[in-house]
Structures are given as structure tokens and as C-alpha cells.
C-alpha positions as a printed Julia matrix, in Angstrom:
71×3 Matrix{Float64}:
  20.24  -3.42  -20.08
  21.12   0.04  -18.8
  21.68   0.91  -15.23
  18.82   3.4   -15.36
  16.44   0.67  -16.62
  17.72  -1.57  -13.81
  16.97   1.14  -11.27
  13.42   1.58  -12.69
  12.84  -2.14  -12.49
  14.08  -2.19   -8.92
  11.94   0.74   -7.99
   8.88  -0.77   -9.57
   9.44  -4.1    -7.7
   9.86  -2.26   -4.39
   6.67  -0.29   -5.03
   4.77  -3.51   -5.97
   5.98  -5.15   -2.72
   4.87  -2.08   -0.74
   1.41  -2.38   -2.31
   1.25  -6.08   -1.35
   2.29  -5.27    2.17
  -0.28  -2.45    2.48
  -3.06  -4.69    1.15
  -2.08  -7.33    3.69
  -2.14  -4.81    6.48
  -5.49  -3.63    5.37
  -6.91  -7.18    5.38
  -5.63  -7.7     8.91
  -7.04  -4.39   10.2
 -10.38  -5.24    8.57
 -10.41  -8.72   10.24
  -9.74  -7.13   13.65
 -12.61  -4.86   13.22
 -14.97  -7.59   12.04
 -14.03  -9.76   14.97
 -14.9   -6.82   17.33
 -11.82  -7.59   19.18
 -11.23  -3.96   19.93
 -13.34  -1.09   21.29
 -14.97   1.5    19.09
 -12.28   4.17   19.62
  -9.57   1.8    18.33
 -11.81   0.56   15.47
 -12.16   4.1    14.37
  -8.31   4.56   14.48
  -7.89   1.44   12.38
 -10.48   2.74    9.87
  -8.41   5.85    9.67
  -5.24   3.88    8.97
  -7.08   1.8     6.36
  -8.14   4.93    4.59
  -4.6    6.26    4.7
  -3.2    2.93    3.38
  -5.65   2.84    0.52
  -4.59   6.35   -0.48
  -0.96   5.2    -0.28
  -1.83   2.29   -2.62
  -3.42   4.65   -5.14
  -0.32   6.89   -5.18
   2.07   3.86   -5.54
  -0.17   2.46   -8.42
   0.0    5.8   -10.16
   3.83   5.99   -9.73
   4.23   2.4   -11.08
   2.11   3.24  -14.06
   4.07   6.51  -14.65
   7.35   4.66  -14.63
   6.24   1.9   -16.88
   4.74   4.21  -19.42
   8.06   6.03  -19.79
  10.19   2.98  -20.33
């Protein structure tokens, strides 16, 4: 196995872990909103973060796919 391939594998694993972490964060934020444990202003802020995290996941998924297709 080449060093280059090893770096790609590591990068993919890091990106996949980031996706998992982002999904867990989204779940937690959605739970907080559903519980109505915060006021509307903060709920809107969490919704903004959720949207941003979902975009980050799309970007990471695209990058993972790109790296895998060029192996």
C-alpha cells in the first residue's frame, strides 16, 4: 500500500467521523428544539446551525465520493 493511498484512507476516515459528529449534533439540536427547552430566538439560532451542519455534511459526502472514485 502506498503512502498516498494511506493518506486518502485516513482523510476518508476523518471525513466520515466528521459526518457522524455533525449528525449527532443535529440530532441533539433538534431534540432541544422539540423539547421547547429554549426560547424562540435561540431555537432560530439552532435551526440556522442545523442548516449549516447539513450543508457541511453534503460537502463532506461529496469530497468522500470524489476521493473514493479516484482511487
